[in-house]
PDB file of C-alpha atoms in Angstrom:
ATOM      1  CA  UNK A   1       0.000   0.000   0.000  1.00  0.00           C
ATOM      2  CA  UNK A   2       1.307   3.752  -0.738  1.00  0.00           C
ATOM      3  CA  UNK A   3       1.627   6.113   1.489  1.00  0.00           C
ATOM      4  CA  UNK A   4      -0.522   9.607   1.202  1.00  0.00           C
ATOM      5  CA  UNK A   5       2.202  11.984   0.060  1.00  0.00           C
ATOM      6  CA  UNK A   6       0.096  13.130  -2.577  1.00  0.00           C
ATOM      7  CA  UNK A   7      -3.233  13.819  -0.542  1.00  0.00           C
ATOM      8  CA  UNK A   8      -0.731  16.028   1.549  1.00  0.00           C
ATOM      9  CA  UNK A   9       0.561  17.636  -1.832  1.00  0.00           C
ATOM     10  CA  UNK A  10      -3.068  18.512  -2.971  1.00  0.00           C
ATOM     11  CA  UNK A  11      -3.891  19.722   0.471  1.00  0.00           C
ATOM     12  CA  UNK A  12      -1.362  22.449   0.314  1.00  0.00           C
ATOM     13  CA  UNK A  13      -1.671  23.262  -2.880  1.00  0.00           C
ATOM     14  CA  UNK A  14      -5.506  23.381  -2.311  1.00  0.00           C
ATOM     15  CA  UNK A  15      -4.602  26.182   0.206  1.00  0.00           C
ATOM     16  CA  UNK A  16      -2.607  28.070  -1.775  1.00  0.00           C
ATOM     17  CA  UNK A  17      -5.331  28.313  -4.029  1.00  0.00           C
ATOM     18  CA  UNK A  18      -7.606  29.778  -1.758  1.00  0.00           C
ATOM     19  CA  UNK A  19      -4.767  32.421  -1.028  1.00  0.00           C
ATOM     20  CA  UNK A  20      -4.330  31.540   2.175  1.00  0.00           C
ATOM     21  CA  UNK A  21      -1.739  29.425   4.489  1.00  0.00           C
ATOM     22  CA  UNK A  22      -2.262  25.856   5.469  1.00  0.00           C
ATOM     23  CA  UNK A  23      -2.753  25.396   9.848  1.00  0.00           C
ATOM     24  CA  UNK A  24      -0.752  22.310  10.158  1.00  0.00           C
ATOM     25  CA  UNK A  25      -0.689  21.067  13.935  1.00  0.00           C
ATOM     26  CA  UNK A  26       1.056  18.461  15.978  1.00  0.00           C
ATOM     27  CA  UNK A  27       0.051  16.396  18.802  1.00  0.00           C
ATOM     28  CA  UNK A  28       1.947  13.831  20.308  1.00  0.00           C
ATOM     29  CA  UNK A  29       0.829  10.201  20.256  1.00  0.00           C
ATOM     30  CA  UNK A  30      -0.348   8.479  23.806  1.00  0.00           C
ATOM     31  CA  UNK A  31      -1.147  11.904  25.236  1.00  0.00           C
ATOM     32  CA  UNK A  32      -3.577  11.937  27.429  1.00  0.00           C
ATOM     33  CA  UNK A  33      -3.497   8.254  26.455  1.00  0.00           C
ATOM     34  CA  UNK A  34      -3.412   6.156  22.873  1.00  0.00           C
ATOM     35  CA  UNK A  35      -7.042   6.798  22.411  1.00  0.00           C
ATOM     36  CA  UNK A  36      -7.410  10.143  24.172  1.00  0.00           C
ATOM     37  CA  UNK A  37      -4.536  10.994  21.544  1.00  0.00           C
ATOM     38  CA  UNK A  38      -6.510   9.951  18.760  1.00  0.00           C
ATOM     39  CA  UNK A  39      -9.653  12.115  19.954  1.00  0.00           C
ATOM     40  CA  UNK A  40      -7.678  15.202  19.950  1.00  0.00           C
ATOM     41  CA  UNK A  41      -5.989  14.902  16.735  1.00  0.00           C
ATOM     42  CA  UNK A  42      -9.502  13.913  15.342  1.00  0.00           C
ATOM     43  CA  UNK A  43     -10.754  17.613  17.135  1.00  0.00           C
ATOM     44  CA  UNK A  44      -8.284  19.469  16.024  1.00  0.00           C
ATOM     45  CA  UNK A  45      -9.058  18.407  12.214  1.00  0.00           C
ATOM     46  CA  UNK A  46     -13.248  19.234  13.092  1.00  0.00           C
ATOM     47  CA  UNK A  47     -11.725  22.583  14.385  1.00  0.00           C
ATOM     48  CA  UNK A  48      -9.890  23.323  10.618  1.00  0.00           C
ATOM     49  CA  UNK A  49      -6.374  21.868  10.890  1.00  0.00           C
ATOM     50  CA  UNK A  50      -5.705  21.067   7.075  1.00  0.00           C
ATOM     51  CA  UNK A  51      -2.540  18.650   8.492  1.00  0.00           C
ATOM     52  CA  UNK A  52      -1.546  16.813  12.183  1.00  0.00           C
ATOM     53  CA  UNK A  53       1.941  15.855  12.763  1.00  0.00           C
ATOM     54  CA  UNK A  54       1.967  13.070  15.118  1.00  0.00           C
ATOM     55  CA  UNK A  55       5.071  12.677  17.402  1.00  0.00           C
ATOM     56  CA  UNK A  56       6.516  10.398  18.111  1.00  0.00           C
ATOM     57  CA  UNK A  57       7.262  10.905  21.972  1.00  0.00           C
ATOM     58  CA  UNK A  58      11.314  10.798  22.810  1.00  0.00           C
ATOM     59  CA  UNK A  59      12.887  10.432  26.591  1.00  0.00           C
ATOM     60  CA  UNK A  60      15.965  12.943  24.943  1.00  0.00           C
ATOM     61  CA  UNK A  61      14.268  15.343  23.188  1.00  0.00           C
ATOM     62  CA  UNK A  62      16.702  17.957  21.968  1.00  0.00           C
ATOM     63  CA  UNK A  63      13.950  20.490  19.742  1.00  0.00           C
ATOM     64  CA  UNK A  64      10.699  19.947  22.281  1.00  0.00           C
ATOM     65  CA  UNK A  65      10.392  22.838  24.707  1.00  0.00           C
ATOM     66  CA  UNK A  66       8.725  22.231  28.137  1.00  0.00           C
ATOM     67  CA  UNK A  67       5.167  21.886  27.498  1.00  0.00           C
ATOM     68  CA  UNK A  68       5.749  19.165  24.633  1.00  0.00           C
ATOM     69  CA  UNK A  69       8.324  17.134  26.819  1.00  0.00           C
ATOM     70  CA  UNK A  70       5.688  17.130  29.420  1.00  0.00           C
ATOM     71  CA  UNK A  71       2.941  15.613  27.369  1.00  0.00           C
ATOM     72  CA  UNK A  72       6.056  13.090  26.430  1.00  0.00           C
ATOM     73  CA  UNK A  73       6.603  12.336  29.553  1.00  0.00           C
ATOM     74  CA  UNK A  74       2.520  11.297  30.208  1.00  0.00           C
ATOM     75  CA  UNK A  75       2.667   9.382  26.840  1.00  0.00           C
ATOM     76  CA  UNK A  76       5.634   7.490  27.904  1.00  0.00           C
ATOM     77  CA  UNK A  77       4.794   6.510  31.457  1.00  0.00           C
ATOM     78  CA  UNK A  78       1.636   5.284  29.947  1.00  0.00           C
ATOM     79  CA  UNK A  79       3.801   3.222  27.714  1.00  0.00           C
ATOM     80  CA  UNK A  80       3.207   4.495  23.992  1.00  0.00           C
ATOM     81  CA  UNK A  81       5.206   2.224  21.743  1.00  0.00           C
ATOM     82  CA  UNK A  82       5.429   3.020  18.061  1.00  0.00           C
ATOM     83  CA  UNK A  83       2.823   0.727  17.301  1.00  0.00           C
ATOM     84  CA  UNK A  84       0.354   2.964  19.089  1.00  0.00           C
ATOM     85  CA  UNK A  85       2.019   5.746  16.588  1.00  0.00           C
ATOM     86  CA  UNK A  86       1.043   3.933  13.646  1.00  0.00           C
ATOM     87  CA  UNK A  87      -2.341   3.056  14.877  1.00  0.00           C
ATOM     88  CA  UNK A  88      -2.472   6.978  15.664  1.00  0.00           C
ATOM     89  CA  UNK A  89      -2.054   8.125  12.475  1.00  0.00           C
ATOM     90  CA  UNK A  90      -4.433   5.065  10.897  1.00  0.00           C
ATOM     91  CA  UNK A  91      -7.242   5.567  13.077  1.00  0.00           C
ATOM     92  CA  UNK A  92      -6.757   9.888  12.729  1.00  0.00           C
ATOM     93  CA  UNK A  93      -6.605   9.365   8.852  1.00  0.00           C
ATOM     94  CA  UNK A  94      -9.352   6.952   8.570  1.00  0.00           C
ATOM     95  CA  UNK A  95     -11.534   8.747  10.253  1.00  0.00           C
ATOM     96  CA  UNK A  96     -10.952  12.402   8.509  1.00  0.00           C
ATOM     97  CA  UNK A  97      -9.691  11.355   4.804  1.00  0.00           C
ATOM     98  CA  UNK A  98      -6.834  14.172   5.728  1.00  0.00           C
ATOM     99  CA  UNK A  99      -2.871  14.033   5.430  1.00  0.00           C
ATOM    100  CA  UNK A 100      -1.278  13.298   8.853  1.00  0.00           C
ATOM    101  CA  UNK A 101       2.349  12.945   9.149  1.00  0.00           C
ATOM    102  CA  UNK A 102       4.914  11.348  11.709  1.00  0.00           C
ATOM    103  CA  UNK A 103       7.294  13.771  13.801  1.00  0.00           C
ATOM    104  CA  UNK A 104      10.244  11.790  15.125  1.00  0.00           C
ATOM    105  CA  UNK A 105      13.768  11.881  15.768  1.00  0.00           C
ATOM    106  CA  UNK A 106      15.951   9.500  13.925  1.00  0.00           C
ATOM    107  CA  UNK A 107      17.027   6.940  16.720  1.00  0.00           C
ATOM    108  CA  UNK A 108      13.296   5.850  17.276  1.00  0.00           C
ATOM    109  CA  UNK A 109      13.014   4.593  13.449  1.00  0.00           C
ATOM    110  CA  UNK A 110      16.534   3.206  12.975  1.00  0.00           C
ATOM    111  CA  UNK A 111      16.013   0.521  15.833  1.00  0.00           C
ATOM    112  CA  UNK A 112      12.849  -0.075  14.201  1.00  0.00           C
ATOM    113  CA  UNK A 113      14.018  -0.489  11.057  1.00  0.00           C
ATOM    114  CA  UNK A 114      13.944   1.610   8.111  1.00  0.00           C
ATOM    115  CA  UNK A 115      12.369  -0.734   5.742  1.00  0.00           C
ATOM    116  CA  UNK A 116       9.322  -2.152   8.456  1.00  0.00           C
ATOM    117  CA  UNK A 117       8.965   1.378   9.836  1.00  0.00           C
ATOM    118  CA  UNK A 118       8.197   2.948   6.168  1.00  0.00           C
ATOM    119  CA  UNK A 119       6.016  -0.340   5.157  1.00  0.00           C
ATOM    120  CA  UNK A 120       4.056   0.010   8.198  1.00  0.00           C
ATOM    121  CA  UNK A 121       3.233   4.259   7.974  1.00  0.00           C
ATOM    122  CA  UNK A 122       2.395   3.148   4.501  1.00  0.00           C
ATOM    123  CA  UNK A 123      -0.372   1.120   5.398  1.00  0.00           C
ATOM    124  CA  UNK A 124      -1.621   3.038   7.947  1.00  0.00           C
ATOM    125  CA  UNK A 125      -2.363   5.871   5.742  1.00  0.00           C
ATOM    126  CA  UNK A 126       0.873   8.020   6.479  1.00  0.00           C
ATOM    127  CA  UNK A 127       1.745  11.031   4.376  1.00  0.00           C
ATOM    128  CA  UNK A 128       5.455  10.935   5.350  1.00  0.00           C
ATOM    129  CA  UNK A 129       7.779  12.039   8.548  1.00  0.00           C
ATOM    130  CA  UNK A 130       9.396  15.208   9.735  1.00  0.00           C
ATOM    131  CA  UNK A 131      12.743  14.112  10.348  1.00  0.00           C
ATOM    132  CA  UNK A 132      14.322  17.132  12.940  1.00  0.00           C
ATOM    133  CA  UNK A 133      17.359  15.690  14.107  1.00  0.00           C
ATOM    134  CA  UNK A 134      18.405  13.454  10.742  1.00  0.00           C
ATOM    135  CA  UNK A 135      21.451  14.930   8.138  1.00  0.00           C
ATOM    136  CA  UNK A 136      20.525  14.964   4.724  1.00  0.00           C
ATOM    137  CA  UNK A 137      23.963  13.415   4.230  1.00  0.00           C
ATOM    138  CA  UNK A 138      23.098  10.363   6.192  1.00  0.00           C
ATOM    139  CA  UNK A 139      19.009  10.502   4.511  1.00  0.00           C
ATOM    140  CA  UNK A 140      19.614   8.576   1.323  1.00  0.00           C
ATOM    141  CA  UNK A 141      18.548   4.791   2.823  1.00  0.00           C
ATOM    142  CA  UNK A 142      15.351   6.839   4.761  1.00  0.00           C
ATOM    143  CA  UNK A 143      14.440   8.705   1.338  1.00  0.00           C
ATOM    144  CA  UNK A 144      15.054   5.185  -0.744  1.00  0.00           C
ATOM    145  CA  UNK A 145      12.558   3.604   1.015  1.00  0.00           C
ATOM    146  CA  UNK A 146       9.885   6.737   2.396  1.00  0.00           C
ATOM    147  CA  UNK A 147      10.087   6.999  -1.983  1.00  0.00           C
ATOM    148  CA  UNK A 148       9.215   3.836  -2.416  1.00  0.00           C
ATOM    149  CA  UNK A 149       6.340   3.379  -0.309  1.00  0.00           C
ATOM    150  CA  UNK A 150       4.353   7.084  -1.280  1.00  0.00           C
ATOM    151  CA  UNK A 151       5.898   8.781   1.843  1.00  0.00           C
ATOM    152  CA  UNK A 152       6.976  12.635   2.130  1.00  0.00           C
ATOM    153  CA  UNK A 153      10.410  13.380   3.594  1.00  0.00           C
ATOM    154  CA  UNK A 154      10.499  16.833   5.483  1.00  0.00           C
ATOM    155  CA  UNK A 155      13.464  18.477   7.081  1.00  0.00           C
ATOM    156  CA  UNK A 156      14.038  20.954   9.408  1.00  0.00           C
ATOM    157  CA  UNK A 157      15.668  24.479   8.018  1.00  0.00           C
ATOM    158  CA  UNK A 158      16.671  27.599  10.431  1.00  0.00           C
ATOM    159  CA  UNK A 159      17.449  31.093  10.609  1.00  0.00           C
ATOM    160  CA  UNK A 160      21.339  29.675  10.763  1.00  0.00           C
ATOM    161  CA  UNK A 161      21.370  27.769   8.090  1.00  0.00           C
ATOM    162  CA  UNK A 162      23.478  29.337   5.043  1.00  0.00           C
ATOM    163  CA  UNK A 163      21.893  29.513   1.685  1.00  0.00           C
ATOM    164  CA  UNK A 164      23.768  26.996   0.264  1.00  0.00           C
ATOM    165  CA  UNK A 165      22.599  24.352   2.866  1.00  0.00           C
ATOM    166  CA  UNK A 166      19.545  25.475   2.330  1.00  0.00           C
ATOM    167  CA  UNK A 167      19.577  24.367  -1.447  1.00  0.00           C
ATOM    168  CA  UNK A 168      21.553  21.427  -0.204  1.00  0.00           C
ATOM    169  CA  UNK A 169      18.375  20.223   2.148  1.00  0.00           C
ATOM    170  CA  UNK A 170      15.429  21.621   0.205  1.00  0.00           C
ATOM    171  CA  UNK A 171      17.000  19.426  -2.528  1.00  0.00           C
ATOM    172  CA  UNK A 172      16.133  16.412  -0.652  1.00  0.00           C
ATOM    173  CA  UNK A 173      12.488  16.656   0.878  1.00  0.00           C
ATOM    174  CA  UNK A 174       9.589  16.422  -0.035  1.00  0.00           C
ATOM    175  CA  UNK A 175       5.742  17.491   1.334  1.00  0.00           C
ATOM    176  CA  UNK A 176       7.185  20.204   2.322  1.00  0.00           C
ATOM    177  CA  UNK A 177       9.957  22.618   4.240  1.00  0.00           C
ATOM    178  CA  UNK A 178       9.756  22.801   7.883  1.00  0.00           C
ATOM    179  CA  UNK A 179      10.997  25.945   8.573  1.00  0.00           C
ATOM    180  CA  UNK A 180      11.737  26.976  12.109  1.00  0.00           C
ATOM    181  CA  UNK A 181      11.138  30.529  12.968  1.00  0.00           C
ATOM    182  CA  UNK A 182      13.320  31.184  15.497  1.00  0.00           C
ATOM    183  CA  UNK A 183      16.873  29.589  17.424  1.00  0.00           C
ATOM    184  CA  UNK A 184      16.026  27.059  20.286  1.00  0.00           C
ATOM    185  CA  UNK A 185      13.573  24.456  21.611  1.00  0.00           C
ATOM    186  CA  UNK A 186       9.623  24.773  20.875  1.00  0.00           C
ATOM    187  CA  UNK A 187       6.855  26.609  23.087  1.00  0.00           C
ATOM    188  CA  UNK A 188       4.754  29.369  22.654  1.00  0.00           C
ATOM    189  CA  UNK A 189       6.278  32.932  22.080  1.00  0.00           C
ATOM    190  CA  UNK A 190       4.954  36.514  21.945  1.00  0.00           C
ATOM    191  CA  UNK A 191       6.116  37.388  18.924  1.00  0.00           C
ATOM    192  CA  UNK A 192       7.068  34.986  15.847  1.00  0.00           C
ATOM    193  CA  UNK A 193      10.031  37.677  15.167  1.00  0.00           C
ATOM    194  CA  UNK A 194      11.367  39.105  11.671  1.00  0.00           C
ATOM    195  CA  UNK A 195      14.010  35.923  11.256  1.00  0.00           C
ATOM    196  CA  UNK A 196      11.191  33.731  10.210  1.00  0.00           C
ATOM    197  CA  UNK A 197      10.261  35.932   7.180  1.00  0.00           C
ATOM    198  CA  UNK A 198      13.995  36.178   5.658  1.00  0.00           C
ATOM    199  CA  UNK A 199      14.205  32.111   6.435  1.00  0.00           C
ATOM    200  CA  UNK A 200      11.055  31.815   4.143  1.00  0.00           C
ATOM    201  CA  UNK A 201      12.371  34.435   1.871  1.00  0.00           C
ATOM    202  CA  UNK A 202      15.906  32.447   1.175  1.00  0.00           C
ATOM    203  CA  UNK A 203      14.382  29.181   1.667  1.00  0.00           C
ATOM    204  CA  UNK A 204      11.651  29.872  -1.297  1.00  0.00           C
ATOM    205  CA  UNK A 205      14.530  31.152  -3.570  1.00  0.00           C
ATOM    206  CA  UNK A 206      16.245  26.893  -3.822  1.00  0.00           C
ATOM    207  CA  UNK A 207      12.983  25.319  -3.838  1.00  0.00           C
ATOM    208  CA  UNK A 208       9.005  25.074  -5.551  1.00  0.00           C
ATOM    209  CA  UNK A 209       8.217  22.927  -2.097  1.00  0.00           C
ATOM    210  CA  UNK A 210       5.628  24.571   0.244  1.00  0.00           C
ATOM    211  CA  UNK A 211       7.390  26.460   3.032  1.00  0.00           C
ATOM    212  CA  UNK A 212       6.012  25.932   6.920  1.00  0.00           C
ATOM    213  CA  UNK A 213       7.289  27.963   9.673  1.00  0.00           C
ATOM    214  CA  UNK A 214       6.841  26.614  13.123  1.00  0.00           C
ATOM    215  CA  UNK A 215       8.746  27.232  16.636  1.00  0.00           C
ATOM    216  CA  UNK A 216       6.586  30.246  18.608  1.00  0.00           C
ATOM    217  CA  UNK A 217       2.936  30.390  17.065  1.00  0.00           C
ATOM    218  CA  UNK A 218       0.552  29.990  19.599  1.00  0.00           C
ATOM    219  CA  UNK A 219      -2.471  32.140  18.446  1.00  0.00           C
ATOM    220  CA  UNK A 220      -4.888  33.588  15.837  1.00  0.00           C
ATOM    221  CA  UNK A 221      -2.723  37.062  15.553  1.00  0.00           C
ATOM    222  CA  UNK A 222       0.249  35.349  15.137  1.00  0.00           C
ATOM    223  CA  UNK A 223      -1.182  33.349  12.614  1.00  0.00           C
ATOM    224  CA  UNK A 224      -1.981  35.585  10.507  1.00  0.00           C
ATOM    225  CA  UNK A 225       0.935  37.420  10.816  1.00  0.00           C
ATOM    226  CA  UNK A 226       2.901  34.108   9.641  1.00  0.00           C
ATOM    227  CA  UNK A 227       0.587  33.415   6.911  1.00  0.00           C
ATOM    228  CA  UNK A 228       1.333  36.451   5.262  1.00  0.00           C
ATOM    229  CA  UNK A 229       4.373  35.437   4.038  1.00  0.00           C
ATOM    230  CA  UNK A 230       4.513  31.546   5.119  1.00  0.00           C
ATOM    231  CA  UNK A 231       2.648  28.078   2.969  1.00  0.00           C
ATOM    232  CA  UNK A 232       1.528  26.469   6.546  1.00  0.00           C
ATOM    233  CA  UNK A 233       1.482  27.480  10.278  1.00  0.00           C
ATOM    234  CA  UNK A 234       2.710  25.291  12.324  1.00  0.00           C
ATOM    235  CA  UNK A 235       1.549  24.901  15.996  1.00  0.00           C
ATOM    236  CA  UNK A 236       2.261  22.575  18.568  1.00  0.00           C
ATOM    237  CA  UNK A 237       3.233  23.736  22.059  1.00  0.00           C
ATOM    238  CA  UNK A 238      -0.144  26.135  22.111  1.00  0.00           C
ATOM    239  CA  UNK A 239      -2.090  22.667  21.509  1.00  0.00           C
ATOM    240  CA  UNK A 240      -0.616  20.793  23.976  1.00  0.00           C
ATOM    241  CA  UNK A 241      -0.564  23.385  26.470  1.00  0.00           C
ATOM    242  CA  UNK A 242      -4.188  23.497  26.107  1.00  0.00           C
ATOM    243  CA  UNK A 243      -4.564  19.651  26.377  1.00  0.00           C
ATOM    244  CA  UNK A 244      -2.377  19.774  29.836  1.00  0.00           C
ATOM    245  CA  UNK A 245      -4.709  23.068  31.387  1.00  0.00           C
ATOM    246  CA  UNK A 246      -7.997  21.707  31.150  1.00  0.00           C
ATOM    247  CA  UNK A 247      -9.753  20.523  34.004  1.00  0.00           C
ATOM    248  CA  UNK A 248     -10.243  17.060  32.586  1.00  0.00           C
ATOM    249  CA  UNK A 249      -9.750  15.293  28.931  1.00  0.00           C
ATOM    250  CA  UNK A 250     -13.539  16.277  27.074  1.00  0.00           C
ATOM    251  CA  UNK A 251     -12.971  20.071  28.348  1.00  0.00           C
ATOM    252  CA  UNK A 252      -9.512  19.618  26.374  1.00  0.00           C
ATOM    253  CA  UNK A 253     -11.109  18.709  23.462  1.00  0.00           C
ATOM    254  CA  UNK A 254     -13.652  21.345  23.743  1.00  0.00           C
ATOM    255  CA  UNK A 255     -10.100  23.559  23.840  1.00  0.00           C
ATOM    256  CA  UNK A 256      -8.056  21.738  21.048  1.00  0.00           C
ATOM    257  CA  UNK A 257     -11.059  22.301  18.492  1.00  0.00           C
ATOM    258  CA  UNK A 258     -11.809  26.023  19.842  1.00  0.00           C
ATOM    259  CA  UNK A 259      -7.832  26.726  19.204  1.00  0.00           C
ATOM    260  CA  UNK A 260      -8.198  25.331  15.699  1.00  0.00           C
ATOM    261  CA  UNK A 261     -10.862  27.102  14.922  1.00  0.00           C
ATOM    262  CA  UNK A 262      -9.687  30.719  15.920  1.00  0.00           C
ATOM    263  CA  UNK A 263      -5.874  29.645  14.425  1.00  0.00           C
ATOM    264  CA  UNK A 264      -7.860  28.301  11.113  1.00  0.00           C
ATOM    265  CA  UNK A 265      -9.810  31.791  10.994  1.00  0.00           C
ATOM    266  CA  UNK A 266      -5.948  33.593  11.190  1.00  0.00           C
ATOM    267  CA  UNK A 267      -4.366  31.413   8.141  1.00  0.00           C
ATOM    268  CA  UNK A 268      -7.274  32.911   5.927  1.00  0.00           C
ATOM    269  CA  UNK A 269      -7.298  36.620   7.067  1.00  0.00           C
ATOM    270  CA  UNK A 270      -3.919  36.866   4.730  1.00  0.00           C
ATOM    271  CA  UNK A 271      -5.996  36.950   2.369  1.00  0.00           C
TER     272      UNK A 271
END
């Protein structure tokens, strides 16, 4: 079975049509718990997501601020394996017909195997990974493979990377460019800051791929002040955050799909 790098393809390209920037969120898998996961993925979509990233919860995270490494820590103590990933992603996909990635550092899938971990987001109805932490240099077995079996391959680009590594990584994704606004770990920020526009700016001139910016959004103003000159908003930490305030797991829904909603409405006031 292929994997859904196309659906996520015609979804952004179905946003830039309507002249506006893709809301792409991520949640991690197992938090609250395997199926409490897949509920808020599921209301985050309802709320106007266009794309979830799953993560794929790590014990060293070296990109996840605070609030995500807490949600890690729930999914882990309630033993999330990558299994309950996949079946994340299946069940999230199934149930919405829309793109949803895998967010992981590189250790997790190389002592899964490369070749059974690609199969097996295949099947489930992956649309590829976001791979933060793994070289382009060291990619070509991952990209072999995530080819092979209908998968995207997105890395990570920042405000310090030079523009001919830019051309060097933009080269060798697909989906889409993750493009991370600022220098340092994830979590909500009050202002986005002017690095993330030149980062688009340079990253846009080596590449036709859609260019994301994530690292700091956390609300509807912000939003729109990304989609002005980003492909897709990114948000993560704002999510989560939300998940871990509420007084118990149907309020966080409630929150999740009210925070998609108002970050959905920002994407299209570019416009």
């Amino acid at each position: 079975m292929s994997g859904n790098v196309e659906l996520l393809n015609d979804t952004l390209a179905k946003a830039k049509a309507e002249n506006r920037a893709a809301l792409i969120a991520y949640l991690p898998a197992g938090f609250p718990t395997v199926d409490g996961g897949i509920e808020a993925i599921k209301a985050v979509f309802d709320g106007g997501a266009d794309v979830v990233e799953v993560g794929l919860p790590h014990s060293d995270p070296v990109l996840d601020g605070p609030v995500i490494q807490t949600a890690d820590d729930i999914a882990l103590k309630g033993g999330v394996k990558i299994a309950d990933v996949l079946r994340t992603v299946r069940e999230a996909h199934a149930a919405t017909g829309k793109p949803v990635l895998v967010m992981t550092y590189w250790n997790p899938i190389d002592r899964y195997g490369i070749e059974r971990f690609t199969a097996e987001l295949a099947e489930a109805g992956g649309a590829g990974c976001i791979l933060p932490d793994l070289p382009v240099e060291e990619s070509g077995v991952w990209r072999e493979h995530a080819e092979k079996h209908g998968l995207g391959t997105v890395f990570v680009v920042a405000p310090s990377s030079k523009d001919d590594r830019l051309a060097t990584i933009t080269a060798a994704g697909s989906g889409f460019v993750y493009a991370a606004s600022l220098m340092g770990v994830t979590g909500t920020r009050e202002s986005v800051g002017a690095s993330a526009e030149d980062l688009v700016r340079r990253t846009r001139a080596t590449t036709e791929l859609p260019v994301c910016v994530g690292l700091g959004v956390s609300n509807a103003v912000q939003a729109k002040e990304v989609a002005v000159f980003a492909d897709g908003v990114i948000v993560g930490s704002a999510f989560v955050k939300r998940m871990l305030d509420a007084p118990d797991h149907a309020a966080g829904l409630v929150a999740v799909r009210e925070l998609a909603a108002e970050l959905a409405e920002g994407v299209r006031r570019a416009s």
